[in-house]
Structures are given as C-alpha cells and as structure tokens.
JSON list of C-alpha atoms in Angstrom, two decimals:
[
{"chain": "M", "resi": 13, "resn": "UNK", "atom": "CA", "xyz": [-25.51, 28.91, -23.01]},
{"chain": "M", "resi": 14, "resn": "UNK", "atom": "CA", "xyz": [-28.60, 27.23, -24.07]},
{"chain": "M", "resi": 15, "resn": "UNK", "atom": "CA", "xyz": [-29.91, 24.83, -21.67]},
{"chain": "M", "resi": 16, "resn": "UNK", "atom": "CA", "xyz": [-29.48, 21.53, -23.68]},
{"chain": "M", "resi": 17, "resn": "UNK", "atom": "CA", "xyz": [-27.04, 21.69, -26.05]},
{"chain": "M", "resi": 18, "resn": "UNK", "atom": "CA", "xyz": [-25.64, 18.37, -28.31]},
{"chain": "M", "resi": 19, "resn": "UNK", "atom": "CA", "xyz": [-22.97, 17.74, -30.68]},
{"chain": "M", "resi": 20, "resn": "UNK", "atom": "CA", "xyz": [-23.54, 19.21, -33.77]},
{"chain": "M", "resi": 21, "resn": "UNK", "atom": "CA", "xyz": [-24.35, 16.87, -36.96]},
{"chain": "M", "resi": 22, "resn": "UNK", "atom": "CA", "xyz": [-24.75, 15.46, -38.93]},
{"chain": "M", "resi": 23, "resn": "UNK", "atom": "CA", "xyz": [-23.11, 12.28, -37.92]},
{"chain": "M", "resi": 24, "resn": "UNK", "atom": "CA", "xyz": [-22.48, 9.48, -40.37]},
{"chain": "M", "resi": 25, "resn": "UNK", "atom": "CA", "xyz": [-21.14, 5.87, -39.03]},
{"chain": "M", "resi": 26, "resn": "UNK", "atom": "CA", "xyz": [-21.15, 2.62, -41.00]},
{"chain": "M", "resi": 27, "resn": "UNK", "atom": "CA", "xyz": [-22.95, 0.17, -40.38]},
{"chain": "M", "resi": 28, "resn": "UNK", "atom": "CA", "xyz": [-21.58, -2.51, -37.33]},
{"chain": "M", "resi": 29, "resn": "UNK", "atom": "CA", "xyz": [-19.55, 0.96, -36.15]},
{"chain": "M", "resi": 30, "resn": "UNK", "atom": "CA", "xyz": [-20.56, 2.37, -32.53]},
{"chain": "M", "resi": 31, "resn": "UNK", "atom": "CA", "xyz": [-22.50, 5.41, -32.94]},
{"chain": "M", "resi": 32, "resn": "UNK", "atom": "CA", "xyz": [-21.76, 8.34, -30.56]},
{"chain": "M", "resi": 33, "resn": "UNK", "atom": "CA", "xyz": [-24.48, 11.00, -29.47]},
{"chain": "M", "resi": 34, "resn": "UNK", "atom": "CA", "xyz": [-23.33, 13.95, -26.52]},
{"chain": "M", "resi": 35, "resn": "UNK", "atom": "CA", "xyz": [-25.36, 16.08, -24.63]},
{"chain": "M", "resi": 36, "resn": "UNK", "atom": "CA", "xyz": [-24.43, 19.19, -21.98]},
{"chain": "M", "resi": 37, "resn": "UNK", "atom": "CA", "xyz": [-26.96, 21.09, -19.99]},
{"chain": "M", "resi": 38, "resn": "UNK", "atom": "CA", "xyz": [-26.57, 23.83, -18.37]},
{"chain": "M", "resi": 39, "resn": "UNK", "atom": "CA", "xyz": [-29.28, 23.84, -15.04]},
{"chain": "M", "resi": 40, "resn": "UNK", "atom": "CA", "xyz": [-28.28, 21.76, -12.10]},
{"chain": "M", "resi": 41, "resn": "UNK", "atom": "CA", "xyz": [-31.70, 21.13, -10.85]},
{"chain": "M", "resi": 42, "resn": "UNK", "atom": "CA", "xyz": [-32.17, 18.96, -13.64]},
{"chain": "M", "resi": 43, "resn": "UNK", "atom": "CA", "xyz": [-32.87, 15.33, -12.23]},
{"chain": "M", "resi": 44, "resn": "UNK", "atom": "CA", "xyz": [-34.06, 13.07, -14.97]},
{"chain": "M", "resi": 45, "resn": "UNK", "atom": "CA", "xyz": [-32.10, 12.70, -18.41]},
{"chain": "M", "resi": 46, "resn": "UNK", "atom": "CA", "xyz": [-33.50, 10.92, -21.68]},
{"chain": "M", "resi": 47, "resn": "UNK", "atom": "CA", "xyz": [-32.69, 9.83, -25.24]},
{"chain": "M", "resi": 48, "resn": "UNK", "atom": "CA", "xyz": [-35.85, 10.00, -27.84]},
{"chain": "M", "resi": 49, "resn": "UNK", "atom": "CA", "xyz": [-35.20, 8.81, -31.57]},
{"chain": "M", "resi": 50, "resn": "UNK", "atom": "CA", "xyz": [-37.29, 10.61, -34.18]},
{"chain": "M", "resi": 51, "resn": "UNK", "atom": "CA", "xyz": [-37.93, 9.24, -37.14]},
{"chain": "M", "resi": 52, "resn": "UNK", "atom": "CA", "xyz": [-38.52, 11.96, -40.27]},
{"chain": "M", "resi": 53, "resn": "UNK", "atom": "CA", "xyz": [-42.65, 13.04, -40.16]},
{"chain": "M", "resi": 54, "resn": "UNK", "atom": "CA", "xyz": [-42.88, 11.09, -36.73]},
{"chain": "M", "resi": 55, "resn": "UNK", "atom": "CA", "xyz": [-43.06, 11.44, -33.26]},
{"chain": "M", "resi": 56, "resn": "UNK", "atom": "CA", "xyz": [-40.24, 11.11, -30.62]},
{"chain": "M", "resi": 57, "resn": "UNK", "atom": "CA", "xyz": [-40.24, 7.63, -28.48]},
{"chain": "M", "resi": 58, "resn": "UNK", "atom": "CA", "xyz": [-38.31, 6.75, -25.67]},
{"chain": "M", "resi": 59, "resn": "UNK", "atom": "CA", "xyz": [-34.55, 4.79, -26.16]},
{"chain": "M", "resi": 60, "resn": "UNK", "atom": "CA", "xyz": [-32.78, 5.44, -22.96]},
{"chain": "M", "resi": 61, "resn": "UNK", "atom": "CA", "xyz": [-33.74, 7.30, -19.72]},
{"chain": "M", "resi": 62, "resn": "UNK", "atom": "CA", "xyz": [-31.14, 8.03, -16.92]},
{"chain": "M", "resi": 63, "resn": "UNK", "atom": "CA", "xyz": [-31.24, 9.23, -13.59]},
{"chain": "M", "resi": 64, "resn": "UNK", "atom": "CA", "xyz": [-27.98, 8.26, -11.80]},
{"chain": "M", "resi": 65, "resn": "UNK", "atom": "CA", "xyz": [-24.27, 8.60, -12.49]},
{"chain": "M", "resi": 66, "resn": "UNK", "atom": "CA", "xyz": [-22.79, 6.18, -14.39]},
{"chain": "M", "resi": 67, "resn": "UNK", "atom": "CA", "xyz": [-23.76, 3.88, -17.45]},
{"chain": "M", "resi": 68, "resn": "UNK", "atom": "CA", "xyz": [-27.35, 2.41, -18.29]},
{"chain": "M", "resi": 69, "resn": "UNK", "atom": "CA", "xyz": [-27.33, -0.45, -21.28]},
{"chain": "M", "resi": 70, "resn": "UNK", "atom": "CA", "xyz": [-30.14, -1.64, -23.22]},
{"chain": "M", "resi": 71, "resn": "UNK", "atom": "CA", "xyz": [-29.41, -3.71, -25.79]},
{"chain": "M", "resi": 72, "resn": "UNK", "atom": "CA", "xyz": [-27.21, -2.16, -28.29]},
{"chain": "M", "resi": 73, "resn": "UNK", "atom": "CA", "xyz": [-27.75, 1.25, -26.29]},
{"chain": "M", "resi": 74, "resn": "UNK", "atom": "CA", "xyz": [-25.73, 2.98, -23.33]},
{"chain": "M", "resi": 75, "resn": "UNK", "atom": "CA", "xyz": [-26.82, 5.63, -21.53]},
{"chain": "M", "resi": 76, "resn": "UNK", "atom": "CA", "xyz": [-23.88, 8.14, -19.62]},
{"chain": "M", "resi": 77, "resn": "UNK", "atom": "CA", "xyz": [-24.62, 10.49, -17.22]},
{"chain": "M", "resi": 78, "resn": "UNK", "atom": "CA", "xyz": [-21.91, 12.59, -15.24]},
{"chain": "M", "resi": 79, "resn": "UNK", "atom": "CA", "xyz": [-23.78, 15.24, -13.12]},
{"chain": "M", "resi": 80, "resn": "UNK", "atom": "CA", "xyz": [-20.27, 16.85, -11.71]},
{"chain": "M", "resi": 81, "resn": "UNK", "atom": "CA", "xyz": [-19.84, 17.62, -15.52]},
{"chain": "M", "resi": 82, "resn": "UNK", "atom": "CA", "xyz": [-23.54, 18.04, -16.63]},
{"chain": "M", "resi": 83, "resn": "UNK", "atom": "CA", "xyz": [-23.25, 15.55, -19.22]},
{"chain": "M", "resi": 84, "resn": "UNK", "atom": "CA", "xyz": [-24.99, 12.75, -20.83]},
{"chain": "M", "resi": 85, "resn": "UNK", "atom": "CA", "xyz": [-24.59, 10.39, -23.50]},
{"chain": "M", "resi": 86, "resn": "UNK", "atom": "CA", "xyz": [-25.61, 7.67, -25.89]},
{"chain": "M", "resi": 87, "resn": "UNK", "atom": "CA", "xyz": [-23.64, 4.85, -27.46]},
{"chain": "M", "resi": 88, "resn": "UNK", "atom": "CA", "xyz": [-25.22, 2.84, -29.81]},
{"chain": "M", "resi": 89, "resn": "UNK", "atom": "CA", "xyz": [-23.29, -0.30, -30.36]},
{"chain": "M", "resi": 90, "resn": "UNK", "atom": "CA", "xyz": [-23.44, -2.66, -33.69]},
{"chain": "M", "resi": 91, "resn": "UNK", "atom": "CA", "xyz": [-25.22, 0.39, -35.76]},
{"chain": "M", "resi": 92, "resn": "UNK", "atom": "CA", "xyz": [-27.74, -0.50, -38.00]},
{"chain": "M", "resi": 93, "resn": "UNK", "atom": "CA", "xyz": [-29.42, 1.63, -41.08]},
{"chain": "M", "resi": 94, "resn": "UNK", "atom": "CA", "xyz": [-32.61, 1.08, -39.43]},
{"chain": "M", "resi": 95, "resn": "UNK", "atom": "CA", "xyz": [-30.55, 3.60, -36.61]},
{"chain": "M", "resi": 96, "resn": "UNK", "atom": "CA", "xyz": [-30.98, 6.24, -38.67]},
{"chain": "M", "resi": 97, "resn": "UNK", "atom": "CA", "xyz": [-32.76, 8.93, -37.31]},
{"chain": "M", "resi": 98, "resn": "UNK", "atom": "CA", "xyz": [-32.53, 11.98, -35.51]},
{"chain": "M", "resi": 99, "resn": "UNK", "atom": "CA", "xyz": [-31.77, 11.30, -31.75]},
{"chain": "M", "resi": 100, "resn": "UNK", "atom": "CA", "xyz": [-33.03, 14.23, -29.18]},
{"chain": "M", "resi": 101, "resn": "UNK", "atom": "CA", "xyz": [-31.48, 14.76, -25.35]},
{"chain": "M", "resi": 102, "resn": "UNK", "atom": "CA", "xyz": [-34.35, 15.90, -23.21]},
{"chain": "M", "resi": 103, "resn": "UNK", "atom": "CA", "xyz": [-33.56, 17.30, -19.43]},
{"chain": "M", "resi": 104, "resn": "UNK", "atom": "CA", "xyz": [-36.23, 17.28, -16.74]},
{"chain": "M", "resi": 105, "resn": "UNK", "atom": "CA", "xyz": [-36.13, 19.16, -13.89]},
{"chain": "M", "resi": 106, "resn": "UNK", "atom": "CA", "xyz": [-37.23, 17.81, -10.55]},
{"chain": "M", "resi": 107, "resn": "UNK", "atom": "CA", "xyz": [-36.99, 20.48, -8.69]},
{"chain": "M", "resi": 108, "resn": "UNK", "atom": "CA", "xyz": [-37.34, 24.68, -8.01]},
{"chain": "M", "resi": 109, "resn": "UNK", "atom": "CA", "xyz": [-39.73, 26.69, -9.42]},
{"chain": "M", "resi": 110, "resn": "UNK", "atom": "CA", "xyz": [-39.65, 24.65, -12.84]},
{"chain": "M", "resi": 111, "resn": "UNK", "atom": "CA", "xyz": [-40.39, 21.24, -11.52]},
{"chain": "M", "resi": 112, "resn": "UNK", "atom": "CA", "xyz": [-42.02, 18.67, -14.40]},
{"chain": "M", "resi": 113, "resn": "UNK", "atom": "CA", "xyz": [-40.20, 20.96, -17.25]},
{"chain": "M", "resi": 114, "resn": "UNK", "atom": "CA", "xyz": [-38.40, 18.77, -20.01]},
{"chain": "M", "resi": 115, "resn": "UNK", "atom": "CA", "xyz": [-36.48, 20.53, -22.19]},
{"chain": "M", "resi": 116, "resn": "UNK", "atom": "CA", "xyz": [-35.39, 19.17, -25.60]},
{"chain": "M", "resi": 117, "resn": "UNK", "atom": "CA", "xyz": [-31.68, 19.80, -27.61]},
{"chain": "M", "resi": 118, "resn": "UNK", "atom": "CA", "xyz": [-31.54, 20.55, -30.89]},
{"chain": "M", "resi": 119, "resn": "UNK", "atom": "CA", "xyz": [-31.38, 16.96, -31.99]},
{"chain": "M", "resi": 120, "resn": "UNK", "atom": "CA", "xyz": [-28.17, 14.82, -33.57]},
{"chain": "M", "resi": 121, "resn": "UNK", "atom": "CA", "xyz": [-29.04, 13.23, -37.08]},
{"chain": "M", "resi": 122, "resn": "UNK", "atom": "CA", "xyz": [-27.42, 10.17, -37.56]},
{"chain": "M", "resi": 123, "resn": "UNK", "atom": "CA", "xyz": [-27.08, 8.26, -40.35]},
{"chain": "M", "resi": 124, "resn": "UNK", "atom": "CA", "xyz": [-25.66, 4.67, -40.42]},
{"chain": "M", "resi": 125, "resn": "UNK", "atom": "CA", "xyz": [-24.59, 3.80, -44.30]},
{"chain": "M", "resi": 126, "resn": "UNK", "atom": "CA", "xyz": [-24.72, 0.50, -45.34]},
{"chain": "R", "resi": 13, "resn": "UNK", "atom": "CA", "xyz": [-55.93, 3.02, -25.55]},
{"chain": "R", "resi": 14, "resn": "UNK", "atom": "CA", "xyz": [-55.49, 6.07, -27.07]},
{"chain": "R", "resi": 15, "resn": "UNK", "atom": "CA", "xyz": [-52.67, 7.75, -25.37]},
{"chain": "R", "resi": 16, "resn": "UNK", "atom": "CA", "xyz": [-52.13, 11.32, -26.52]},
{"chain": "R", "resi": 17, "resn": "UNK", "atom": "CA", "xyz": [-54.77, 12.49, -29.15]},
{"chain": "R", "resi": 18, "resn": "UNK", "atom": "CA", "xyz": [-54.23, 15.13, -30.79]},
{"chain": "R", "resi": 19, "resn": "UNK", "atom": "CA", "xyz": [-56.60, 17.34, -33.22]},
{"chain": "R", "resi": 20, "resn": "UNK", "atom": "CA", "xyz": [-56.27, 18.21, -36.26]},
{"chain": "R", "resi": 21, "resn": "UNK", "atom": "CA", "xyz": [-53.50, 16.60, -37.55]},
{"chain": "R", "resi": 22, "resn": "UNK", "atom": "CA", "xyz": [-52.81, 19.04, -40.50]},
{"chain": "R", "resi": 23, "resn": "UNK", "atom": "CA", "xyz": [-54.03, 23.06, -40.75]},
{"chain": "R", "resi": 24, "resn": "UNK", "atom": "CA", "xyz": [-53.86, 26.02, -43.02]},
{"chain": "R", "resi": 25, "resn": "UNK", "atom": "CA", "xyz": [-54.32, 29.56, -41.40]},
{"chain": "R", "resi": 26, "resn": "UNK", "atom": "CA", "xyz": [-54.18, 32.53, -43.05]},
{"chain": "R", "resi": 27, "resn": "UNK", "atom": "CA", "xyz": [-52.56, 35.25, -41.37]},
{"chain": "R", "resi": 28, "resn": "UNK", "atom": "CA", "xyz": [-54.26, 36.99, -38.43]},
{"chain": "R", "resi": 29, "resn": "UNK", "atom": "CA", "xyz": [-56.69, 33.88, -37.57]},
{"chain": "R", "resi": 30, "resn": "UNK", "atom": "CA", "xyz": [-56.85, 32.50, -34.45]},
{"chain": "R", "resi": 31, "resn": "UNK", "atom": "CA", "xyz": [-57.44, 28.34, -33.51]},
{"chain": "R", "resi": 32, "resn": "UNK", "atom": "CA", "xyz": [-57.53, 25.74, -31.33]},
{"chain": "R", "resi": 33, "resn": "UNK", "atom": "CA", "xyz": [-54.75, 22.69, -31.34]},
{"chain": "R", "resi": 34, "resn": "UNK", "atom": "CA", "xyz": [-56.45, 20.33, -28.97]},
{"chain": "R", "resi": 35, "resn": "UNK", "atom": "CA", "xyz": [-54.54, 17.73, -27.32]},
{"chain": "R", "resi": 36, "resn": "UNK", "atom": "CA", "xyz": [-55.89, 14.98, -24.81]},
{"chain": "R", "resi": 37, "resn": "UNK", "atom": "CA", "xyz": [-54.35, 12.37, -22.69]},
{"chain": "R", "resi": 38, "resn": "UNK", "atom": "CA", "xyz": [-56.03, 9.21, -21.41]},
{"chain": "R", "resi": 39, "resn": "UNK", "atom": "CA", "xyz": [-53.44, 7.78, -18.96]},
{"chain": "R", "resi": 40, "resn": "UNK", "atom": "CA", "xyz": [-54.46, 9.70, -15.74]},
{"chain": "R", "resi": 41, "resn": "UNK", "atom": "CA", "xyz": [-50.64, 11.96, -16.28]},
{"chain": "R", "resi": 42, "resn": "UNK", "atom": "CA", "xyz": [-50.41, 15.20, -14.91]},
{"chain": "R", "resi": 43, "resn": "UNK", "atom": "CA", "xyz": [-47.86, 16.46, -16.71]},
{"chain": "R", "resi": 44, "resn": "UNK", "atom": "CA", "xyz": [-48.35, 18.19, -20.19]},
{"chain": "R", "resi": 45, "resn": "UNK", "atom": "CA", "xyz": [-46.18, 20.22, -22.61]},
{"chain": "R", "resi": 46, "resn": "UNK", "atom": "CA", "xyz": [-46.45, 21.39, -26.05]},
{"chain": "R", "resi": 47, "resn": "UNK", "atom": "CA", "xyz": [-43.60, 21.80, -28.15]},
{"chain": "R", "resi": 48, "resn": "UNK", "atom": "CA", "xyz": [-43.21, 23.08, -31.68]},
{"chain": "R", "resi": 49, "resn": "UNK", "atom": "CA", "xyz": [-40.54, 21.48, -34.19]},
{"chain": "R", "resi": 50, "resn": "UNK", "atom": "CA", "xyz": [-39.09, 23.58, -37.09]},
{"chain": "R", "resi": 51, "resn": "UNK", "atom": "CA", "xyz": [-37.70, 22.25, -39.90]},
{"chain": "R", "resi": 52, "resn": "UNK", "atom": "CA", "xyz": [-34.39, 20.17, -39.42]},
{"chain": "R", "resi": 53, "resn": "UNK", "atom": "CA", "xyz": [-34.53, 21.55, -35.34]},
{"chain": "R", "resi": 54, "resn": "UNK", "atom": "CA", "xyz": [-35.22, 20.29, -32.08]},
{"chain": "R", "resi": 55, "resn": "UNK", "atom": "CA", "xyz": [-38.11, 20.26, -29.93]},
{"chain": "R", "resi": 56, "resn": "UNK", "atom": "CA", "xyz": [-38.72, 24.00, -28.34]},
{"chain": "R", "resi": 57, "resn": "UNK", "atom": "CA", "xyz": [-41.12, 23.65, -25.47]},
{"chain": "R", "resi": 58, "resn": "UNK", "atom": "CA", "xyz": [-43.83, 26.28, -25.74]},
{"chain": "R", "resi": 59, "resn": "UNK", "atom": "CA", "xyz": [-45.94, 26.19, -22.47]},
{"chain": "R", "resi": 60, "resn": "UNK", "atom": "CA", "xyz": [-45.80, 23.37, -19.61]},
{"chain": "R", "resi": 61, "resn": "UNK", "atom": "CA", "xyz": [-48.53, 22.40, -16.98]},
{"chain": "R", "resi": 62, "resn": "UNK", "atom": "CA", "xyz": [-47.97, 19.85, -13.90]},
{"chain": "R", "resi": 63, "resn": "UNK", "atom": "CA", "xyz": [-51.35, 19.51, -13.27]},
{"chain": "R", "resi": 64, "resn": "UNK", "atom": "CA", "xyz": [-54.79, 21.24, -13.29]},
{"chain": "R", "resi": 65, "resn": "UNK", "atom": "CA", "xyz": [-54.93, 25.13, -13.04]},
{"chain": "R", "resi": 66, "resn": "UNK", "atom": "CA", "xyz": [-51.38, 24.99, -12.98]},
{"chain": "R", "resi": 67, "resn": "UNK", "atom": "CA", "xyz": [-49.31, 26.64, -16.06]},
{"chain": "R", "resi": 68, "resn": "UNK", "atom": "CA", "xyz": [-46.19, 27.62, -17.18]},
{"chain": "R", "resi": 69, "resn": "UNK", "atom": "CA", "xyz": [-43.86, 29.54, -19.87]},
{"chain": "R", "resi": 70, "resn": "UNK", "atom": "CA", "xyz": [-41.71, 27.54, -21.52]},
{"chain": "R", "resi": 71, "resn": "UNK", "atom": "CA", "xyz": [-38.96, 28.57, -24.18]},
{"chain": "R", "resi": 72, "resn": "UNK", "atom": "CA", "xyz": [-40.93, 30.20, -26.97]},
{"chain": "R", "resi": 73, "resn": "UNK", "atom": "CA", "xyz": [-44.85, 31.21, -25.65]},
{"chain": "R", "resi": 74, "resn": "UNK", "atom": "CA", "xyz": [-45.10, 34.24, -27.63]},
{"chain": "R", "resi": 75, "resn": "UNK", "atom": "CA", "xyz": [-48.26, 33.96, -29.81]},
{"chain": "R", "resi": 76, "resn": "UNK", "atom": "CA", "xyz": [-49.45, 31.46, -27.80]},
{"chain": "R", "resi": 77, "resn": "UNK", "atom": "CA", "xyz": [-51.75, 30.49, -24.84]},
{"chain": "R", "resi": 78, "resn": "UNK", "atom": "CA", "xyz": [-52.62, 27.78, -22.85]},
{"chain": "R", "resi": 79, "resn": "UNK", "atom": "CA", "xyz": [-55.33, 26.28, -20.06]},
{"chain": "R", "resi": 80, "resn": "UNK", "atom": "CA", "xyz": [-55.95, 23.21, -18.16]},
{"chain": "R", "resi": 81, "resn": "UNK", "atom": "CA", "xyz": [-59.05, 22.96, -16.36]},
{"chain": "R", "resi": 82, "resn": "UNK", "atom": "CA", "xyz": [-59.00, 19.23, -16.27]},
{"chain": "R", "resi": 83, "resn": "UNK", "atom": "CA", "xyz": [-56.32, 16.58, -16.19]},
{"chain": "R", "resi": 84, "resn": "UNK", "atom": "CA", "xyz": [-57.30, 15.05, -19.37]},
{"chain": "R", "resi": 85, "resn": "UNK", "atom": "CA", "xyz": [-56.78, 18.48, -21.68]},
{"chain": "R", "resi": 86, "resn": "UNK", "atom": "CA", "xyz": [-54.06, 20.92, -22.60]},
{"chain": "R", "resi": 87, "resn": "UNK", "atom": "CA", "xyz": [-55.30, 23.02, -25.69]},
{"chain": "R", "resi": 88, "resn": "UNK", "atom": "CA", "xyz": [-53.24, 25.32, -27.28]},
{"chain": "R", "resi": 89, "resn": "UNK", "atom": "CA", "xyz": [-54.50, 28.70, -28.61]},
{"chain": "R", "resi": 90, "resn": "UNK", "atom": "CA", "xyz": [-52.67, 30.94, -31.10]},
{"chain": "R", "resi": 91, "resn": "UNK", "atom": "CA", "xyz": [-53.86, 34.14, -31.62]},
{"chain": "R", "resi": 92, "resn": "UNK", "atom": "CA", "xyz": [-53.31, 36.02, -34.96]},
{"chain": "R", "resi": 93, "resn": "UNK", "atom": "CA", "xyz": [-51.04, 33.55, -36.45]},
{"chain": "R", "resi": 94, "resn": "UNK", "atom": "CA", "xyz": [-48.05, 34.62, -38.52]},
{"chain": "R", "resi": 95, "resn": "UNK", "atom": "CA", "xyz": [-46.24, 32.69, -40.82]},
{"chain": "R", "resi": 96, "resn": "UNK", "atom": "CA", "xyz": [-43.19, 32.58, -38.26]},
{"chain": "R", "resi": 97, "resn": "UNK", "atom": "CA", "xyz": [-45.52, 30.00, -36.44]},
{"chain": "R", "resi": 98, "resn": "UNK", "atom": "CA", "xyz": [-45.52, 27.72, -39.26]},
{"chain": "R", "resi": 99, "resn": "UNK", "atom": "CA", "xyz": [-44.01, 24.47, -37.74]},
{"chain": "R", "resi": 100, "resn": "UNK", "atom": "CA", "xyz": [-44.93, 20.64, -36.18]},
{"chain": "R", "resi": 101, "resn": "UNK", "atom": "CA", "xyz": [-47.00, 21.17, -33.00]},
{"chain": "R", "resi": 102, "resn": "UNK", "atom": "CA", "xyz": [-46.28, 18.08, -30.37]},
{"chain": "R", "resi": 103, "resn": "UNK", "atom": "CA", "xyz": [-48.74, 17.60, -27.68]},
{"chain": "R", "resi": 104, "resn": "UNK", "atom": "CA", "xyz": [-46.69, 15.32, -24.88]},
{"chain": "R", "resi": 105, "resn": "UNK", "atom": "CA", "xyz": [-47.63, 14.05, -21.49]},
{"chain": "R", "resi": 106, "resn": "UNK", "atom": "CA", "xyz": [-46.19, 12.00, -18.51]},
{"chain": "R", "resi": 107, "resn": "UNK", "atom": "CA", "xyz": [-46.90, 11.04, -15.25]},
{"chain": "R", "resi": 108, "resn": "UNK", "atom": "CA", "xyz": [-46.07, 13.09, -11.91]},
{"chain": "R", "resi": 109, "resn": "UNK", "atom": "CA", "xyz": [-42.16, 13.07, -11.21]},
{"chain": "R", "resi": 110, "resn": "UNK", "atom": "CA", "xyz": [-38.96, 13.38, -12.21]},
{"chain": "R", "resi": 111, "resn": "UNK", "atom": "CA", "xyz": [-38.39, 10.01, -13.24]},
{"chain": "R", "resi": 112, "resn": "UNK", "atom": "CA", "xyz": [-41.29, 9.51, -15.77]},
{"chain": "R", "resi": 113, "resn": "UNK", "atom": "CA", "xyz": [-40.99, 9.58, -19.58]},
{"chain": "R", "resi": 114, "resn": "UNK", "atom": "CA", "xyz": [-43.39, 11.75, -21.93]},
{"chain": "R", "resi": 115, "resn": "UNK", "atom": "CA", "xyz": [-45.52, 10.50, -24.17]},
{"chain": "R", "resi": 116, "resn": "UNK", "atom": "CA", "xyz": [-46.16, 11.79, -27.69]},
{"chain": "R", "resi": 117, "resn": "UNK", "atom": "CA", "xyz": [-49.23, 12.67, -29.69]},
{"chain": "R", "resi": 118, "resn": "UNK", "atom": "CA", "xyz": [-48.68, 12.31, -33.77]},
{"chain": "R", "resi": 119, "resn": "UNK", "atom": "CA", "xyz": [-48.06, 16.06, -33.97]},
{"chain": "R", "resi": 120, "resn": "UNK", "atom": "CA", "xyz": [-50.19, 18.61, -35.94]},
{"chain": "R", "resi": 121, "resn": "UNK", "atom": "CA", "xyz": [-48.79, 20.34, -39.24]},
{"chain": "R", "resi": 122, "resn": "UNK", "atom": "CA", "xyz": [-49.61, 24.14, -39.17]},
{"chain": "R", "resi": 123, "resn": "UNK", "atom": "CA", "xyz": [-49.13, 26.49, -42.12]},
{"chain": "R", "resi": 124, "resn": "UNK", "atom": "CA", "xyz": [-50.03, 29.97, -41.93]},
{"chain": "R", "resi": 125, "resn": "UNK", "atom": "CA", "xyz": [-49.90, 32.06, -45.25]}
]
C-alpha cells in the first residue's frame, strides 16, 4: 500500500456543488495532515492543515481527520471555477526514525464547470 | 523576503552530465525536502534533511544526492542524468515540528536528452 494514497480523478463538480477530496495513509506515526492546491506550472500552497480528530473549517474549506481509520479529508463548499486545480494530501511524520518527513499523494484534479 | 529560492528555474542536460539544483531558504527552517513532479503526478519526495548534517532517503533518491552543511542550503546533485529524470524539481522547507507547513520554491524544469 503506498503511503498516501487519494481518490482517484479526475473529479468534476459544478459550480455552487460541494467538492469532495479523500485521502488514506498507511503509517501511524504520522502526526500532522495537510491539503496543498496546485495550480498547472505552479507551486503547491497551503489550504487546510490538521492535526486532531475531527473537522477544521476555513471558509468554504473543511478539513477531516479520523486517525482510528487513517483518514483525511477536504470539503470544499460553494465550488467555484477558480477551485480548479489539482489538490495534494501531504502526511508528516512526527515521530520514529522518519521524524520531519512529509510525504505527498498522487494529487486529485478537480475541476468545477461553470 | 525571499522565502525559498531556487536556481535555475529551467535546464537542458544531455545525457550523462552531472549539475547542481540549488535551493535556499531565508526563514531560519530546519526542515528541507526536495521533491520531483512528473507529468499529471504527485509530489515524490526525493531526499529530506531536519537540520544541518542531518540527511535522509526519501521515496525515489536514486540518481540523486544531497548535503546540508548550513541551515540556509539544500542542493541537489544528479549525477549522469537520464532522461527518466526529466521532471519539475520542488525545493520545500518548514520550520522544526510536526505541526509546521512547508514552503515552496517556484520549482526548476529539467530536461535531459
């Protein structure tokens, strides 16, 4: 099992539609969980970060975590085209021999049609 | 405030030369990572370092190597390139714990023919 895995894409919502983005990971000293948006030829920044069980909301964004099932999400509510973008899961672990390492998925692209 | 710098932003290599991605941080982090991003793919981390002297494999570090003798640099060295490490190179970096986002450079463009 690869260590951060998300749902496979593409995923297409219209626009005002909630927007759905899952992530599993697979090492349980992982401590710190993020969402980074990538727009195409650009770097990742920072939506959402998450450290505790239960929900995180920002805005239009909710973060998810459930470490009992080693899973993590993002809702984006009200989606907009500007949305569109590829959304990566990163896991960092806190602990063990591999302290400080962040490890990316595979990325979600999501595209919000007008 | 420059953040993460990285240099050159765009590189031909021909196969079997060696260079240099440099990457430098400015906000005092100890943390550092370069990744490389194929086409249409996620971020694979290549080699990690929490702090000076300190190094680590990460996913994919075949090809590669890394040093940090100082807080402020993590270069990246590829050795005989092949065109399999054609890809984005991102330079990230973030501060000491678990609870600290990374920080992006704007990525270098590598092409080896």
């Amino acid at each position: 099992q690869k260590e951060v895995e998300q749902n496979s894409g593409p995923l297409s919502v219209p626009e005002g539609a909630i927007a759905s983005l899952n992530c599993t990971y697979s090492d349980r000293v992982s401590q710190s969980f993020f969402w980074y948006r990538q727009y195409s030829g650009k770097s990742p920044e920072l939506i959402m970060s998450i450290y505790s069980n239960g929900d995180k909301e920002d805005g239009r964004f909710t973060a998810q975590l459930n470490k009992a099932s080693q899973y993590v999400s993002l809702l984006i509510r009200d989606s907009q085209p500007s949305d569109s973008a590829t959304y990566l899961c990163a896991v960092k672990d806190a602990g063990g021999t591999s302290y400080g390492k962040l490890t990316f998925g595979q990325g979600t692209i999501l595209t919000v049609h007008p | 405030n420059a953040g993460v710098t990285q240099t050159p932003k765009f590189r031909i290599l021909k196969i079997g030369q060696s260079m240099t991605l440099q990457c430098a941080q400015d906000m005092n982090h100890n943390y550092m990572y370069w990744y490389r991003q194929d086409p249409g793919m996620g971020l694979k981390l290549i080699y990690y370092s929490v702090g000076a002297g300190i190094t680590d494999k990460g996913e994919v570090p075949n090809g590669y190597n890394v040093s940090r003798s100082t807080t402020e640099d993590f270069p990246l060295r590829l050795e005989l390139a092949a065109p399999s490490q054609t890809s984005v190179y991102f330079c990230a970096s973030s501060y000491y714990g678990g609870n600290t986002e990374a920080f992006f450079g704007q990525g270098t463009r590598l092409t080896v023919v």
